[in-house]
Short mmCIF file of C-alpha atoms in Angstrom, two decimals:
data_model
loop_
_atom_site.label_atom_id
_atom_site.label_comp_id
_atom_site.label_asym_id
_atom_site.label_seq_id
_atom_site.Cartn_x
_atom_site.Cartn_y
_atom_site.Cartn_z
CA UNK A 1 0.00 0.00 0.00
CA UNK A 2 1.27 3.42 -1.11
CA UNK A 3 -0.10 6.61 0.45
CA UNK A 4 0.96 10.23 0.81
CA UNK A 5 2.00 12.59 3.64
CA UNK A 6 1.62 16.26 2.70
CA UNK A 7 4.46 18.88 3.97
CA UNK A 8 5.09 22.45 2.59
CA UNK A 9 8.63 23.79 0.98
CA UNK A 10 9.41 27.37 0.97
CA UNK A 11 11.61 28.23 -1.51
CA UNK A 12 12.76 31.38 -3.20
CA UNK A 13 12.79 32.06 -7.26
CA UNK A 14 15.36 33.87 -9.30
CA UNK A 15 14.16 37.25 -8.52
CA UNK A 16 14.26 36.75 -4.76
CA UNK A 17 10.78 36.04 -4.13
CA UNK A 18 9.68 33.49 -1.47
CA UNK A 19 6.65 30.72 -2.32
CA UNK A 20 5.05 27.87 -0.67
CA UNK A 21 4.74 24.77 -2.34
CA UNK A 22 2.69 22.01 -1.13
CA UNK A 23 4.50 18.42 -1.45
CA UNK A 24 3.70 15.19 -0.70
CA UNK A 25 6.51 12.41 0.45
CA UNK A 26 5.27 8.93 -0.74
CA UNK A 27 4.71 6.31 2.60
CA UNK A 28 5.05 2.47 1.52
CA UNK A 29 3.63 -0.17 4.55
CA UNK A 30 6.52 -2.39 5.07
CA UNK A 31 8.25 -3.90 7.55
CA UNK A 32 10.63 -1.40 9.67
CA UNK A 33 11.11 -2.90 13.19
CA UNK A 34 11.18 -6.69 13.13
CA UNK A 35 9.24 -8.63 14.70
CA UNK A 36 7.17 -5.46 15.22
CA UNK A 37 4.12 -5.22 12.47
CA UNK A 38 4.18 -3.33 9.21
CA UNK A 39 3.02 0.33 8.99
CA UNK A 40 4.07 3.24 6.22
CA UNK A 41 7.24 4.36 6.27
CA UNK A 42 9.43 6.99 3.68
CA UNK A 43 12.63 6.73 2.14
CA UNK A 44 15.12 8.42 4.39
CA UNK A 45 17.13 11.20 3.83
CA UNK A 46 20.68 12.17 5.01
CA UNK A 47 20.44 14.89 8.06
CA UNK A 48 23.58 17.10 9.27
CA UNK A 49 22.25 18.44 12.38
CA UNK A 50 19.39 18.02 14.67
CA UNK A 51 17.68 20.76 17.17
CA UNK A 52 15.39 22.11 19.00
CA UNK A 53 13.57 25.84 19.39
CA UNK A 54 11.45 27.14 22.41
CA UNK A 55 9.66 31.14 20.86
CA UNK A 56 8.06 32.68 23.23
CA UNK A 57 4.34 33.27 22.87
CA UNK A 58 3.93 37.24 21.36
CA UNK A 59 7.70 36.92 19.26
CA UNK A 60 7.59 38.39 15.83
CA UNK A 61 10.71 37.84 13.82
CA UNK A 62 12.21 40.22 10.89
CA UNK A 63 12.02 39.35 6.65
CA UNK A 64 15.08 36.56 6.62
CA UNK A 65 16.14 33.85 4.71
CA UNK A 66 17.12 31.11 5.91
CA UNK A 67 20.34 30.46 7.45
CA UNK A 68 20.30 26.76 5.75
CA UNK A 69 18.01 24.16 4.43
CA UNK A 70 16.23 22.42 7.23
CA UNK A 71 12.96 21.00 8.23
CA UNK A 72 10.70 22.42 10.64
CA UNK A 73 8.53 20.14 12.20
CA UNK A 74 5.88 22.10 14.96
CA UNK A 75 5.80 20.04 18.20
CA UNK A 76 3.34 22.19 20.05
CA UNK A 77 2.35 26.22 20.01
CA UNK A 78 0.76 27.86 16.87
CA UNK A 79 3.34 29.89 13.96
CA UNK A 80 2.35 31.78 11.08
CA UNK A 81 5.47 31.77 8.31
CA UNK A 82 4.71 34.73 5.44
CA UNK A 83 6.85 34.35 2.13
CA UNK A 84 7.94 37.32 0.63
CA UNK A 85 4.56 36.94 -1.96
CA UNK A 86 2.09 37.69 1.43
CA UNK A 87 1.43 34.12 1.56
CA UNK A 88 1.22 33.03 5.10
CA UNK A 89 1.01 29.64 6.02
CA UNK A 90 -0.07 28.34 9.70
CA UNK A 91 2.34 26.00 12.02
CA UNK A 92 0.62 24.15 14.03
CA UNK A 93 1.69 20.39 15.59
CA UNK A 94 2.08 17.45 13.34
CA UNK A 95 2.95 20.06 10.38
CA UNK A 96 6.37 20.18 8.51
CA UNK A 97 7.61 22.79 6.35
CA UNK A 98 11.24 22.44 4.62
CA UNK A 99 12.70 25.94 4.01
CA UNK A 100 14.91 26.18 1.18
CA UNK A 101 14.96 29.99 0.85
CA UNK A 102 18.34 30.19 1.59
CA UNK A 103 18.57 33.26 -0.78
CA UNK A 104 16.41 36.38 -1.83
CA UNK A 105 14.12 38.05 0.88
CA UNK A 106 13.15 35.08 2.88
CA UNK A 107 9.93 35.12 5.08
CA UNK A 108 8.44 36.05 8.31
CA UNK A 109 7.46 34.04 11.22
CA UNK A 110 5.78 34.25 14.45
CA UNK A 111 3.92 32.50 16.95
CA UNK A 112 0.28 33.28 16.94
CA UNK A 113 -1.14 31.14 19.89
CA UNK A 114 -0.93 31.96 23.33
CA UNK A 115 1.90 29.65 24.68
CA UNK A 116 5.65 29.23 23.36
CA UNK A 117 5.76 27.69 19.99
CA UNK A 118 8.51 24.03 20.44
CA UNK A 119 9.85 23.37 17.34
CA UNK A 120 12.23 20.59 15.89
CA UNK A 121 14.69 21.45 13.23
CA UNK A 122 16.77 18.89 11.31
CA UNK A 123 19.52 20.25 8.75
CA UNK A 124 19.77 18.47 5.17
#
């Protein structure tokens, strides 16, 4: 059985603008943990560094890019991130987003709920 899980990438064009696009990274059921059952699982992918972020309910960040490709996968909190278009996108737990605007005018962030936003970053 093949099925889908959905994640966003930011990336940035050749004039420096920021976009969202929505992706999907294909899940096959097989066997990962013998003799534990079968569920989906992806290919993996190489990671360089792995990390964690605690920002503080009310924080508002500046228009950046990013400082490298990562993932950001939302643990718990609420985040808006805003390309450079006036997209925004919402963060919320059990969301991903892989930023790859490493270049141009990057995007905005900030947490929207009312408790710190925990985040998990992995660099690729």
């Amino acid at each position: 059985m093949v099925s889908a899980l959905s994640y966003l990438r930011l990336i940035s064009d050749s004039a420096g603008e920021s976009h969202f696009v929505p992706l999907n990274i294909e899940m096959t059921r097989r066997t990962f943990a013998p003799p534990a059952p079968s569920f989906e699982v992806s290919e993996m992918a190489p990671a360089a560094k792995v990390g964690f972020l605690r920002v503080p309910k009310g924080w508002m960040g500046e228009l950046h890019p990013s400082p490298v490709r990562m993932w950001v996968f939302f643990l718990s909190g609420a985040m808006e991130f805003e390309a450079s278009d006036g997209e925004i996108r919402p963060g919320v737990p059990g969301q991903a987003i892989l930023l790859e605007d490493t270049t141009g005018k990057g995007h905005l962030s900030r947490v929207t709920g009312n408790a710190d936003a925990i985040l998990a970053l992995v660099q690729v």
